[in-house]
Structures are given as C-alpha cells and as structure tokens.
DNA sequence: CTGTTAGCGCTTTCAC
DNA sequence: GTGAAAGCGCTAACAG
C-alpha cells in the first residue's frame, strides 16, 4: 500500500477537470461527453489507474471481502472447500480472507474478533472440535454480518448451513460391503462428541440392521487417525476376533488399516475388504486403491459461498437454510469381490 | 459490513464531547483527563466499540493485510506453508488474503490484479508452473508493494525469496541411492522452466558425476504428477531400458511409480528402489513406506512472512535476500537395502 | 485538556 | 455537461 497509486485526483488535475467528472467518465455516466470520456479513459489506461478498494469500501460500506474460519487447511477436504469458496468468490468479485483455528477454541475466538473489525461483508465458519461456547458467533449476528456454517455447524446459532449427509454416506458404504457378501464388518469410528462421528456410526448401524446383519459391539472401535489405525488393526488381528471387512471414518484410517492387513499377510479385498470415507487423494495412491465415500468438499465451498452472497445482497430477511450435500460411494479395488 | 457498528462519533455524541477527544482517549493520549478516558472506555466497552479497519487503512495508507498467491492449497506442502504464514501474520496483527492460481497462468495474473487494488501491504508469491511471462509481478514493484517469493521463485524479478535447498536435497537423495549400490537411477523431473525443477535435476546430475556414475539421458524423464507417473513408469518398463531405482521430483510422482512397479511384479526396494521428495503424508501411507526428502513447509511460511514484514516496515531500501532452507533425507523402506 | 479542521480516495447529490 | 461540497470513520496538526 505504498503511495505510488494513481488516483482520480491525479487524472483530474492533469486534464484540468474535476474529480467528479473523472469518476463519472470512468463509470460511463450518460451525462459526460464522449470526448471527456475518451480523454479520461486514455489517461487511466496510460497510468494504470485502479480504483482504490479501501476508499470504495469506506464509501460503499461494503468491502467485497469475506472471512473464512476453518479448523485446519492441511486436510484435503478443507482445502477443497476453500477452493470451492474461492471459485465462487472470484467469479463474483469477492476476495477471501482465511483464518485457521487449528481446532483450538481460543484461536477460533481470536479469528472471529479479527473479522469483526469491519473489513468483511460476511463469514463462512466451520466450528472447531473444542468449541462449546458460541458467544463469539453471536457477535456477527449483532453486527448484522451474515454467517454461513459449513461442514461443522452449530445448533445454537440461527444461520445457514451447508453440511454433508454423513449418515447416508456411511449407510451406503456399509450396505456395499454387505452386498459384497461381508457380514463381520469392523467400524473404526470417529469421536462420538461430534455429529460427524455419530452420524457415520449411525449410518453403519442402520445399514447393518436394515440388512439383518448381527451387530457385534466389539467390532466398533474408536479409531480415526492413520497412526492409531496401525495400532488398532494389529490389536484387532491379535485379538482373534473374526472379521471380513473394515469400514473407517476417514481415508487415513483406512490407509493405516490396509497397511497392517497387508503386513500380516492378508489379501485385500480377498480376505478382508476395506472402505474409507472422504475420497482423499491418498485413496488412489495406496495399493490396492481404496473404496471410499466422496465428500464433495469443492461443492460444499461453492454452495456455502453462494449462500453467503445471497445473504449479503438480500434486501429482505429470510429464514435460515440448511443444505444437505449427498455423498457418493466410489467403489475401487479394496472392496470389489 | 452492515451499519450497526458503533463509531467514535456515536460515543462522542452520547458523551457530548468531540470525536477527536474520543479518539485520543481510546489511545490513552497523555493530554486527556483520567475522567474523560474512563467515561470513553466505559462506553466503548459497553457498545463493543471496534475501530473500523477500513477507515484506518484509508487514513494510514496501510491495511495490515497481505496477499498470498499460491498454486494449489490442496497440497500438504503448500497448506503447511500457509499455516506458517498465518502463524507469523497473526502474531504481528496482519490478516492473510489467499488466492490460488491452480497452476494456471491467467488465474495467477488475475490474482495479482486483484491484489493491486490497494488493499494489501505486501504479497507472498509462489509462481505457477505455467508462468513464463513476469510482467504481472513487475506491477507490484511499480506500486512499491514488496514481494517475497517462496518455494517457486523467479530470477527475473529482484525480490526476496525463501526457497528450499532443492539442489542439496536432490543431491542427498541421489547419493543415498548410489551408496545403496544403485547405478541406473531414473529421474522423474519437474518442469525445467522453474528453478525448483532445474535444481532438483542438477542435484541429481551432480551427485551422479561426483560419484562417477554414468548419466543416461534416456533415464531423465519429464514427469511430475501421480497420474503421469502411472503412464511414464509403464512406458519405461515397456521400453526395456535397464534401471534399478527411481528418484522423483515429488512424492505423488513417487507414489504413482511405486504403484506401477508393484503391479508389474517388481519388488520394491529389492528390484527397484524409489525415492520421492517432499515428505508428504502420503509417503508414510504407501506400502512400502517411501524414502523422501523433508521440505520444511511451515518453516518456509514463517520465514517468508517474517521477511515480508521486514520489507513492509523497513525505512531504507535494502538489497534482496535469499533464504535457503535445508532439507533432510528421510530413509524409509522403499530404498533401504 | 479539548475542539476544529482537513484529508486519506471515492461517489453522489445539488447546483449551475 | 461539469463542478463544488459533503461524507464514509478515523486521526493529527493546529488552535485555543
């Protein structure tokens, strides 16, 4: 933000006309003569004139900047969401400001504080795992700044949300295994204090019941990282429990399970089938390729941003909307009989 | 950016004093009486007053916002860099605006254009693979906006850079293979219009020469994605050329090569050793685990942001600085004899 | 100790 | 068809 920017004043001075005329000429205002417009535009191009976004923001009370509060960018899913957000933002003249909470409550609050300084027109939020107090979100409501929650929503706040149909995704994945003839299906489950973990477990349970498969509680194991999957899978094998497949809460966990299975001499999918969740890039890279559930992250980002723009530009208030995005089962080698 | 924000004027009106007094009171200016300060601060707290960042930016000619132009956030490495950038930015009161080029030249130019609207104090850039024309970068120089390049720099622009010692990393990786007794080492090389691709190739070449290994040009193949590695590795095998190891420009390419090798019945590392670059999460998940070169992404982000802040706040011009970050060879199963 | 004024860059009434 | 003036929110020089 150094001083060398050309302003409307500079052009006006050089042409011996007033700033207001220049402003109008640049916006092709009908009152201005063709000749003046020509002169102004010529000079603007020559000096690479760009309207000063900050001055515009101050004047218009709109910055065309939106804020994103997101747990951790380093997950493929979240970075896909950001790409979707950016896609729609760019297409509509918005810029995107990003702040990570790193799943830490205090950082989330700090991120929201920063966004309350008047610079943003609206905010997209995915709530951190730690968060149980929602006052920092209320501040946006007070200021009249629209919020759209994505992926991780909060019931206590009246706002739009775009979320994944985790239940259905897990249901499809489990039913797929059953259709392939599997019955002793292990589930490596996510944390049960979060909806996402609950919904995926519930989808698994429902699919089992609907298909008359006996549920063995011992096959439902809390495990949601690559590292813990290495440990838990080995324990599972050594436990002597019979199982013919594993459905995991995410792809990293599946990759860990897969690795340990192979190292113990199991054939995948012949002996044990493996299904992940998320359609992370990794699912294509492991050998055999991993059956998984596609989470439309990019799509989610797009929808969330579209909804936010709708809120920012709406004239009359409308009730909050929840958009549920469908998942898609992607069958690959790790489960194909 | 709705209207409900409390301003200095509002507080002044309610207290029957002037806006300037309020402004001064809020900054604890020595001229203002304790009583007035108390009154002002009380009201400010009561109404949740926050200084309007946009007005401040316009006034100070500094926004405390920086821009980041980055190829693709969805790579673990780049998102680590962003985390590093954010870490330092937050600690110093800066906000971060992100724009992805998706390795597309036109999008990179568009991203730069947007950042030229006066909203940013400085910019961090990692150049897209496609970029061969650098005029859009020059615009920042003209406007007096400092640039720091990270990871993918450009010789044609005089600016700070924080880069990985790609040459040394590639040298170490290659020498490691040689020490393991490999001689016919394939290199899947990155684009040669980027320093990063050049340096990694050069490191490979130097290590070969230093160790008296004959260089076979046919074993140097342009290939830098998972998908292309699937194709190129198969072609390589079918070509009948003899090789005993592959060193790739990144881990995804290594993962692709690994997959095809295994599918063709090769044992890794017994028949063919594979070494990647980047220490992506994937390198641990594939089977066997992948020997790779650690790139300190988070560190890079921090250093780049620190350097940018130095530029933004510097009083007298100083010559450009290049910071070279050391890599570390991580030996895993894919190359251990 | 506090108020007035001017101005950051831009637009938009209102006036001629 | 064009200009002058006011104001978005804030601050700093200048006056008292």
XYZ file of C-alpha atoms (C1' of nucleotides) in Angstrom:
706
model
C 0.000 0.000 0.000
C 2.705 2.441 -0.894
C 1.897 5.865 -2.226
C 2.568 5.393 -5.910
C -1.024 4.572 -6.848
C -2.625 6.877 -9.384
C -5.850 8.438 -8.116
C -8.817 10.085 -9.679
C -7.467 13.380 -8.484
C -4.245 12.900 -10.416
C -6.156 12.311 -13.611
C -8.454 15.247 -12.942
C -5.538 17.574 -12.329
C -3.723 16.523 -15.479
C -6.851 17.004 -17.567
C -7.857 20.233 -15.841
C -11.267 18.849 -14.907
C -12.874 17.948 -11.608
C -12.553 14.608 -9.814
C -16.271 14.074 -10.012
C -16.170 14.292 -13.783
C -13.386 11.763 -13.896
C -15.327 9.464 -11.621
C -18.363 9.717 -13.828
C -16.402 9.318 -17.031
C -14.856 6.116 -15.690
C -18.267 4.670 -14.954
C -19.546 5.676 -18.364
C -22.128 8.027 -16.909
C -24.518 9.284 -19.632
C -24.079 12.930 -18.666
C -20.430 13.001 -19.650
C -19.390 13.901 -23.183
C -17.784 11.306 -25.382
C -14.697 13.446 -25.726
C -14.155 13.744 -21.985
C -14.715 10.031 -21.528
C -12.148 9.284 -24.181
C -9.581 11.544 -22.579
C -10.162 10.168 -19.135
C -10.072 6.543 -20.137
C -6.953 7.100 -22.154
C -5.126 8.578 -19.230
C -6.481 5.972 -16.858
C -5.088 3.242 -19.027
C -1.824 5.061 -19.524
C -1.283 5.405 -15.789
C -2.696 2.005 -14.972
C -5.373 3.544 -12.836
C -7.104 1.140 -10.454
C -9.870 2.307 -8.158
C -8.715 2.159 -4.564
C -10.593 -0.708 -2.971
C -10.256 0.694 0.519
C -11.744 4.034 -0.377
C -14.552 2.229 -2.153
C -15.187 0.059 0.866
C -15.396 3.031 3.146
C -17.760 4.807 0.839
C -19.986 1.878 -0.048
C -19.985 0.281 3.376
C -19.146 -2.907 1.571
C -15.700 -4.383 1.137
C -16.397 -7.382 -1.086
C -14.202 -9.340 1.252
C -15.453 -12.375 3.113
C -13.849 -14.194 6.020
C -13.364 -17.919 6.418
C -12.825 -19.525 9.804
C -11.677 -23.068 9.281
C -10.157 -25.733 11.541
C -7.165 -26.885 9.524
C -6.280 -26.166 5.965
C -3.882 -29.104 5.787
C -6.719 -31.547 5.328
C -7.514 -32.284 1.749
C -11.198 -31.926 2.449
C -10.930 -28.468 3.948
C -8.593 -27.211 1.306
C -11.061 -28.443 -1.314
C -13.751 -26.465 0.437
C -11.561 -23.396 0.259
C -11.040 -23.920 -3.441
C -14.795 -24.048 -3.911
C -15.224 -20.900 -1.872
C -12.576 -19.133 -3.895
C -14.075 -20.232 -7.169
C -17.413 -18.611 -6.452
C -15.859 -15.668 -4.648
C -13.639 -14.780 -7.588
C -16.445 -15.140 -10.062
C -18.439 -12.614 -8.060
C -15.725 -10.115 -7.276
C -15.115 -11.156 -3.706
C -11.788 -11.681 -2.013
C -11.260 -14.323 0.625
C -9.592 -13.892 3.972
C -8.677 -17.067 5.786
C -8.056 -17.776 9.422
C -7.369 -21.197 10.882
C -8.478 -22.209 14.336
C -6.257 -25.298 14.398
C -9.130 -26.903 16.294
C -8.365 -24.555 19.166
C -11.197 -22.644 20.813
C -9.194 -19.559 21.684
C -7.809 -19.226 18.217
C -11.281 -19.528 16.814
C -12.464 -16.700 19.039
C -9.464 -14.602 18.044
C -10.160 -15.236 14.370
C -13.738 -14.074 14.814
C -12.611 -10.992 16.723
C -10.371 -10.000 13.841
C -13.191 -10.398 11.397
C -15.335 -8.066 13.469
C -13.188 -5.073 12.585
C -15.487 -4.087 9.781
C -13.434 -5.456 6.960
C -15.663 -8.338 5.943
C -19.110 -8.478 4.392
C -19.854 -11.964 5.639
C -18.244 -15.017 7.159
C -18.026 -18.727 6.474
C -17.375 -20.861 9.523
C -16.550 -24.462 10.247
C -16.526 -24.913 14.005
C -13.509 -26.287 15.856
C -13.780 -29.602 17.706
C -13.153 -27.877 21.016
C -15.862 -25.257 20.753
C -18.757 -25.433 23.205
C -19.327 -21.741 23.837
C -20.860 -19.795 20.975
C -20.870 -16.174 22.116
C -18.202 -15.192 19.612
C -20.540 -16.218 16.813
C -23.361 -14.114 18.235
C -21.260 -11.013 17.735
C -21.613 -11.398 13.992
C -25.374 -11.514 14.325
C -25.303 -8.343 16.409
C -23.266 -6.547 13.791
C -25.569 -7.772 11.063
C -22.816 -9.773 9.413
C -24.229 -12.896 7.786
C -22.783 -16.291 8.746
C -22.907 -19.499 6.780
C -21.700 -22.600 8.585
C -20.126 -25.372 6.553
C -19.392 -28.969 7.472
C -19.401 -28.323 11.214
C -22.490 -26.392 12.194
C -23.870 -25.209 15.490
C -27.466 -25.725 16.505
C -27.452 -22.777 18.890
C -26.972 -20.192 16.162
C -29.670 -19.338 13.686
C -27.755 -19.355 10.445
C -27.472 -21.009 7.069
C -25.521 -24.215 6.856
C -24.099 -26.486 4.225
C -23.354 -29.954 5.504
C -22.570 -33.442 4.283
C -25.041 -36.291 4.592
C -22.673 -38.376 6.698
C -25.357 -40.799 7.764
C -26.260 -41.679 4.226
C -22.626 -41.926 3.146
C -21.858 -44.404 5.907
C -25.049 -46.283 5.159
C -24.086 -46.684 1.506
C -20.573 -47.771 2.350
C -21.757 -50.376 4.825
C -24.500 -51.673 2.595
C -21.987 -52.001 -0.218
C -19.883 -54.286 1.974
C -22.951 -56.325 2.876
C -23.914 -56.679 -0.764
C -20.397 -57.927 -1.438
C -21.159 -60.702 0.998
C -19.409 -59.293 4.055
C -21.021 -59.801 7.420
C -18.374 -59.271 10.063
C -17.793 -55.613 9.389
C -15.469 -53.670 11.648
C -16.100 -49.955 12.067
C -13.257 -47.670 13.000
C -15.322 -44.835 14.401
C -14.730 -41.116 14.862
C -15.145 -39.186 18.132
C -18.702 -39.527 19.410
C -18.867 -35.996 20.791
C -19.128 -34.696 17.228
C -22.069 -35.098 14.891
C -19.837 -36.299 12.114
C -18.612 -39.295 14.144
C -22.097 -40.035 15.396
C -23.748 -39.847 12.018
C -21.231 -42.115 10.357
C -21.564 -44.671 13.122
C -25.338 -44.446 12.944
C -25.303 -44.930 9.190
C -23.229 -48.062 9.713
C -25.581 -49.366 12.401
C -28.711 -48.670 10.386
C -27.345 -50.399 7.282
C -26.462 -53.424 9.373
C -29.915 -53.609 10.936
C -31.788 -52.957 7.706
C -29.967 -55.896 6.166
C -30.387 -58.177 9.105
C -26.702 -58.347 9.934
C -25.823 -59.036 13.549
C -24.048 -56.122 15.205
C -21.028 -57.056 17.255
C -20.101 -54.217 19.604
C -16.541 -55.493 19.799
C -16.117 -54.644 16.130
C -16.899 -50.985 16.725
C -13.606 -49.408 17.683
C -12.778 -45.743 18.329
C -10.008 -45.017 15.849
C -9.748 -42.091 13.459
C -6.135 -41.449 12.505
C -3.525 -43.198 10.399
C -1.284 -43.754 13.397
C -3.973 -45.173 15.642
C -5.157 -47.421 12.823
C -1.718 -49.019 12.724
C -2.071 -49.900 16.385
C -5.736 -50.832 16.481
C -5.643 -53.020 13.412
C -2.759 -55.009 14.809
C -4.599 -55.397 18.114
C -7.699 -56.462 16.256
C -5.828 -59.143 14.360
C -4.165 -60.407 17.504
C -7.474 -60.449 19.370
C -8.551 -63.398 17.292
C -11.909 -61.796 16.586
C -13.285 -62.844 13.222
C -13.871 -60.065 10.707
C -14.070 -59.868 6.948
C -14.016 -56.144 6.308
C -13.276 -52.739 7.818
C -15.193 -49.528 7.281
C -13.329 -46.493 8.591
C -14.426 -42.980 9.437
C -11.852 -41.498 7.066
C -9.325 -42.461 4.416
C -6.214 -42.029 6.525
C -7.528 -44.534 8.997
C -8.312 -46.873 6.118
C -4.766 -46.465 4.792
C -3.396 -47.431 8.192
C -5.634 -50.486 8.422
C -4.747 -51.512 4.906
C -1.044 -51.322 5.626
C -1.262 -53.531 8.705
C -3.505 -56.046 6.972
C -1.040 -56.431 4.125
C 1.869 -56.757 6.517
C 0.098 -59.564 8.280
C -0.277 -61.407 5.034
C -3.945 -60.745 4.435
C -5.128 -60.267 0.888
C -7.231 -57.178 0.287
C -10.008 -57.458 -0.713
C -9.994 -61.258 -0.928
C -9.539 -61.877 2.796
C -10.554 -58.505 4.161
C -12.268 -55.667 2.351
C -11.524 -52.067 3.325
C -13.685 -48.993 2.791
C -12.701 -45.463 3.758
C -14.507 -42.149 3.827
C -13.620 -38.851 2.223
C -12.147 -39.651 -1.182
C -8.848 -38.185 -0.212
C -6.086 -38.247 -2.829
C -4.429 -40.958 -0.782
C -7.236 -43.350 -1.602
C -5.961 -43.532 -5.169
C -2.326 -43.825 -4.248
C -2.441 -46.766 -1.908
C -2.284 -50.273 -3.351
C -4.875 -51.626 -3.833
C -6.848 -48.469 -4.491
C -9.324 -47.693 -1.778
C -13.093 -47.817 -1.963
C -14.336 -44.662 -0.305
C -17.169 -42.212 0.059
C -16.815 -38.987 -1.849
C -17.379 -35.896 0.216
C -17.985 -33.029 -2.137
C -15.684 -30.508 -0.499
C -15.335 -28.269 -3.514
C -19.094 -28.372 -3.994
C -19.588 -27.542 -0.349
C -17.356 -24.500 -0.631
C -19.231 -23.316 -3.691
C -22.652 -23.748 -2.116
C -21.605 -22.066 1.094
C -20.186 -19.086 -0.757
C -23.223 -18.820 -2.997
C -25.482 -18.805 0.020
C -23.340 -16.188 1.710
C -23.503 -13.924 -1.312
C -27.261 -14.343 -1.313
C -27.325 -13.226 2.317
C -25.021 -10.297 1.757
C -27.034 -8.997 -1.139
C -30.527 -9.849 0.078
C -32.928 -6.995 0.645
C -35.474 -8.594 2.977
C -34.652 -11.104 5.711
C -35.332 -14.762 5.037
C -35.261 -17.797 7.345
C -32.039 -19.837 7.581
C -31.491 -22.575 5.061
C -29.765 -25.922 5.531
C -28.271 -27.583 2.509
C -27.501 -31.272 2.789
C -24.935 -32.487 0.283
C -25.135 -36.030 -0.937
C -22.117 -38.260 -0.816
C -21.197 -40.776 -3.445
C -19.785 -44.224 -2.951
C -16.692 -44.780 -5.046
C -16.011 -48.455 -5.436
C -12.383 -49.333 -6.047
C -10.184 -52.360 -5.643
C -10.104 -52.653 -1.865
C -13.666 -53.945 -1.693
C -14.514 -55.293 -5.120
C -15.021 -59.038 -4.984
C -20.169 -4.628 6.998
C -23.664 -3.735 7.917
C -24.432 -0.421 9.563
C -24.742 -1.489 13.165
C -21.113 -0.806 14.055
C -20.591 1.746 16.784
C -18.316 4.596 15.725
C -16.258 7.168 17.513
C -18.861 9.714 16.558
C -21.587 7.797 18.361
C -19.573 7.738 21.543
C -18.690 11.417 21.187
C -22.306 12.391 20.694
C -23.502 10.418 23.686
C -20.817 11.943 25.894
C -21.230 15.431 24.478
C -17.562 15.662 23.511
C -15.743 15.772 20.198
C -14.723 12.757 18.145
C -11.055 13.688 18.392
C -11.224 13.569 22.158
C -12.746 10.140 21.973
C -10.068 9.036 19.559
C -7.359 10.298 21.850
C -8.950 8.868 24.951
C -9.077 5.459 23.322
C -5.367 5.579 22.543
C -4.588 6.687 26.075
C -3.206 10.001 24.881
C -1.491 11.864 27.778
C -3.398 15.098 27.105
C -6.753 13.605 28.009
C -8.055 13.695 31.581
C -8.452 10.469 33.504
C -12.141 11.128 33.914
C -12.782 11.525 30.210
C -10.764 8.419 29.454
C -12.775 6.470 31.977
C -16.066 7.621 30.511
C -14.995 6.909 26.963
C -13.577 3.491 27.657
C -16.618 2.544 29.621
C -18.918 3.419 26.790
C -16.643 1.824 24.240
C -16.763 -1.428 26.149
C -20.494 -1.165 26.690
C -21.152 -0.742 23.000
C -18.449 -3.161 21.936
C -16.676 -0.465 20.003
C -14.104 -1.716 17.497
C -12.093 0.671 15.366
C -13.126 0.392 11.745
C -10.229 -1.262 9.961
C -11.176 0.185 6.610
C -11.196 3.752 7.816
C -7.860 3.115 9.490
C -6.425 1.679 6.307
C -7.512 4.662 4.289
C -6.071 7.039 6.803
C -2.792 5.221 7.478
C -2.189 4.081 3.931
C -1.570 0.684 5.444
C -4.081 -2.111 5.694
C -2.175 -4.756 7.643
C -3.399 -7.208 5.098
C -1.050 -9.268 2.984
C -1.827 -11.279 -0.105
C -0.729 -14.798 -0.887
C -0.624 -16.124 -4.428
C -0.183 -19.849 -4.295
C -0.504 -22.627 -6.865
C -2.697 -25.122 -5.039
C -3.694 -25.205 -1.438
C -4.638 -28.878 -1.658
C -1.016 -29.942 -1.462
C 0.112 -30.745 2.010
C 3.280 -28.778 1.466
C 1.543 -25.594 0.393
C -1.032 -25.737 3.123
C 1.798 -26.132 5.619
C 3.362 -23.028 4.183
C 0.100 -21.162 4.637
C -0.077 -22.271 8.239
C 3.404 -20.884 8.771
C 2.442 -17.623 7.099
C -0.676 -17.309 9.228
C 1.221 -18.051 12.399
C 3.553 -15.103 11.927
C 0.876 -12.887 10.407
C -1.459 -13.297 13.362
C 1.302 -12.718 15.853
C 2.009 -9.396 14.153
C -1.506 -8.162 13.561
C -1.716 -8.994 9.881
C -4.563 -10.663 8.071
C -3.991 -13.003 5.178
C -5.764 -12.968 1.863
C -5.328 -16.038 -0.269
C -5.670 -16.555 -3.973
C -4.913 -19.776 -5.791
C -3.571 -19.879 -9.306
C -4.307 -23.584 -9.727
C -1.078 -23.640 -11.711
C -2.830 -21.564 -14.344
C -1.084 -18.521 -15.745
C -4.210 -16.468 -16.336
C -5.534 -17.088 -12.878
C -2.206 -16.072 -11.438
C -2.344 -12.816 -13.351
C -5.930 -12.253 -12.203
C -4.948 -12.921 -8.605
C -2.172 -10.341 -8.863
C -4.518 -7.838 -10.477
C -6.906 -8.168 -7.570
C -4.118 -7.603 -5.118
C -3.188 -4.416 -6.927
C -6.371 -2.670 -5.825
C -4.631 -1.108 -2.889
C -5.854 -3.473 -0.263
C -2.598 -5.232 0.551
C 0.631 -4.085 2.158
C 2.712 -6.813 0.606
C 2.495 -10.087 -1.232
C 3.853 -13.590 -0.918
C 4.075 -15.452 -4.190
C 4.786 -18.972 -5.298
C 4.869 -18.999 -9.070
C 2.656 -21.316 -11.116
C 4.239 -23.977 -13.288
C 2.846 -22.369 -16.409
C 4.217 -18.902 -15.858
C 6.855 -17.641 -18.258
C 5.845 -14.013 -18.504
C 6.536 -11.925 -15.422
C 5.007 -8.541 -16.178
C 2.233 -9.025 -13.640
C 4.867 -9.243 -10.919
C 6.528 -6.062 -12.059
C 3.340 -4.185 -11.310
C 3.902 -4.753 -7.605
C 7.360 -3.273 -7.886
C 5.938 -0.229 -9.659
C 3.383 0.307 -6.921
C 6.054 -0.103 -4.284
C 4.418 -3.225 -2.870
C 7.038 -5.604 -1.517
C 7.116 -9.165 -2.831
C 8.598 -12.204 -1.191
C 8.751 -15.313 -3.322
C 8.520 -18.655 -1.629
C 9.343 -22.112 -2.947
C 8.966 -21.152 -6.589
C 10.969 -18.063 -7.300
C 11.711 -16.123 -10.435
C 15.176 -14.935 -11.381
C 13.852 -12.100 -13.495
C 12.401 -10.230 -10.532
C 14.545 -8.587 -7.934
C 12.884 -9.668 -4.736
C 13.359 -11.584 -1.546
C 12.928 -15.307 -1.690
C 12.650 -18.158 0.687
C 13.408 -21.392 -1.029
C 14.286 -24.930 -0.295
C 17.789 -26.122 -0.993
C 16.438 -28.294 -3.730
C 19.829 -28.922 -5.201
C 21.179 -30.289 -1.961
C 18.041 -32.294 -1.251
C 18.204 -33.947 -4.644
C 21.929 -34.465 -4.247
C 21.443 -36.248 -0.947
C 18.626 -38.389 -2.288
C 20.612 -39.418 -5.325
C 23.787 -40.070 -3.394
C 21.802 -42.194 -0.975
C 20.712 -44.377 -3.862
C 24.254 -44.627 -5.113
C 25.516 -45.615 -1.679
C 22.857 -48.303 -1.643
C 24.541 -49.692 -4.727
C 22.198 -48.286 -7.349
C 23.669 -47.077 -10.610
C 20.879 -46.931 -13.160
C 18.894 -44.212 -11.482
C 15.853 -42.827 -13.260
C 14.878 -39.232 -12.531
C 11.280 -38.144 -12.960
C 11.924 -34.438 -13.339
C 9.816 -31.351 -12.742
C 9.232 -28.579 -15.287
C 12.508 -27.038 -16.363
C 11.068 -23.538 -16.555
C 11.013 -23.475 -12.753
C 14.125 -23.268 -10.632
C 12.798 -25.982 -8.422
C 12.692 -28.456 -11.300
C 16.109 -27.347 -12.521
C 17.751 -27.508 -9.134
C 16.458 -30.956 -8.329
C 17.652 -32.203 -11.682
C 21.008 -30.539 -11.176
C 21.387 -32.051 -7.727
C 20.744 -35.430 -9.259
C 23.262 -34.832 -12.043
C 25.944 -33.543 -9.694
C 25.595 -36.485 -7.328
C 25.890 -38.850 -10.269
C 29.015 -37.149 -11.574
C 30.653 -36.766 -8.183
C 30.286 -40.474 -7.691
C 31.426 -41.425 -11.140
C 28.090 -42.806 -12.234
C 27.376 -42.683 -15.937
C 24.449 -40.417 -16.784
C 21.961 -41.844 -19.226
C 19.808 -39.068 -20.706
C 17.083 -41.553 -21.502
C 16.576 -42.096 -17.804
C 15.732 -38.437 -17.234
C 12.030 -38.121 -17.902
C 9.739 -35.113 -17.501
C 7.070 -36.356 -15.119
C 5.766 -34.661 -12.002
C 2.271 -35.863 -11.145
C 0.737 -39.054 -9.824
C -1.237 -39.559 -12.997
C 1.645 -39.005 -15.375
C 3.820 -41.290 -13.263
C 1.351 -44.106 -13.878
C 1.812 -43.626 -17.587
C 5.517 -42.891 -17.695
C 6.525 -45.724 -15.426
C 4.642 -48.202 -17.546
C 6.269 -46.795 -20.681
C 9.639 -47.000 -19.014
C 9.147 -50.641 -18.133
C 7.977 -51.467 -21.621
C 10.883 -49.597 -23.181
C 13.195 -52.323 -21.992
C 15.651 -49.795 -20.607
C 17.518 -51.132 -17.605
C 17.084 -49.243 -14.336
C 17.412 -50.115 -10.678
C 15.864 -47.110 -8.973
C 13.710 -44.036 -9.464
C 14.165 -40.640 -7.885
C 11.147 -38.404 -8.395
C 10.649 -34.675 -8.124
C 7.825 -35.149 -5.588
C 6.082 -37.779 -3.505
C 2.937 -38.084 -5.604
C 5.023 -38.961 -8.606
C 6.861 -41.493 -6.476
C 3.559 -42.982 -5.350
C 2.490 -43.388 -8.956
C 5.776 -45.009 -9.927
C 5.621 -47.312 -6.922
C 2.139 -48.460 -7.816
C 3.048 -49.359 -11.381
C 6.237 -51.118 -10.312
C 4.326 -53.295 -7.884
C 1.666 -54.073 -10.461
C 4.325 -55.222 -12.863
C 5.622 -57.629 -10.267
C 8.719 -55.713 -9.260
C 9.801 -55.875 -5.641
C 10.490 -52.518 -4.006
C 13.202 -51.923 -2.928
C 14.765 -55.274 -3.851
C 14.372 -54.906 -7.612
C 13.828 -51.178 -7.853
C 14.320 -48.550 -5.160
C 12.110 -45.474 -5.102
C 12.831 -42.095 -3.549
C 10.421 -39.183 -3.509
C 10.699 -35.562 -2.492
C 8.601 -33.543 -0.055
C 7.804 -35.805 2.883
C 4.127 -35.610 2.131
C 1.791 -37.562 4.408
C 1.319 -39.994 1.567
C 4.916 -41.133 1.839
C 4.057 -42.884 5.103
C 0.831 -44.384 3.875
C 2.002 -46.178 0.789
C 3.401 -49.689 1.120
C 6.343 -49.919 1.384
C 6.869 -46.570 3.075
C 8.628 -44.081 0.901
C 12.101 -42.686 1.312
C 11.821 -38.959 0.732
C 13.317 -35.546 1.324
C 11.732 -33.410 4.015
C 10.752 -29.914 2.953
C 10.080 -27.597 5.889
C 6.851 -26.004 4.647
C 5.687 -24.465 7.904
C 9.149 -23.054 8.470
C 9.137 -21.645 4.973
C 5.841 -19.860 5.545
C 7.114 -18.338 8.748
C 10.367 -17.126 7.230
C 8.642 -15.686 4.190
C 6.132 -13.771 6.300
C 8.853 -12.506 8.614
C 10.812 -11.245 5.661
C 7.732 -9.585 4.188
C 7.012 -7.774 7.434
C 10.600 -6.595 7.478
C 10.118 -5.171 3.975
C 6.812 -3.534 4.767
C 8.169 -1.838 7.834
C 11.654 -1.027 6.619
C 12.658 2.614 6.394
C 15.569 2.456 3.972
C 15.796 0.152 0.971
C 17.953 -2.924 1.293
C 19.103 -5.434 -1.301
C 17.011 -8.586 -1.826
C 17.714 -11.509 0.422
C 17.530 -15.193 -0.408
C 16.934 -17.608 2.400
C 17.839 -21.192 1.664
C 16.130 -23.789 3.848
C 17.865 -27.070 4.414
C 16.170 -30.328 3.578
C 16.567 -33.620 5.328
C 16.722 -37.056 3.781
C 14.274 -39.445 5.394
C 15.212 -43.016 4.649
C 12.339 -45.470 4.711
C 11.588 -48.879 3.293
C 11.382 -48.058 -0.403
C 15.134 -47.657 -0.701
C 16.663 -49.491 2.216
C 18.634 -52.494 1.036
C -7.329 19.490 28.443
C -10.376 19.744 24.379
C -12.395 21.239 19.842
C -11.958 22.483 14.885
C -10.325 21.376 10.521
C -8.667 18.888 6.934
C -7.860 14.903 4.365
C -6.977 9.628 3.110
C -9.890 8.212 -2.337
C -14.132 7.859 -3.886
C -19.130 8.885 -5.207
C -23.249 11.433 -5.359
C -26.449 14.882 -4.511
C -27.229 19.551 -5.713
C -26.337 23.479 -8.291
C -25.356 25.918 -12.484
C -22.071 18.592 -19.459
C -19.488 19.757 -15.446
C -18.111 21.382 -10.745
C -18.478 22.114 -5.715
C -19.467 20.073 -1.458
C -20.320 16.621 1.746
C -19.325 12.421 3.892
C -17.891 7.156 4.716
C -14.586 6.575 10.053
C -10.616 7.935 11.696
C -6.558 10.860 13.233
C -3.095 14.612 13.563
C -1.836 19.299 13.109
C -3.269 23.427 14.736
C -5.915 26.353 17.893
C -7.425 27.701 21.716
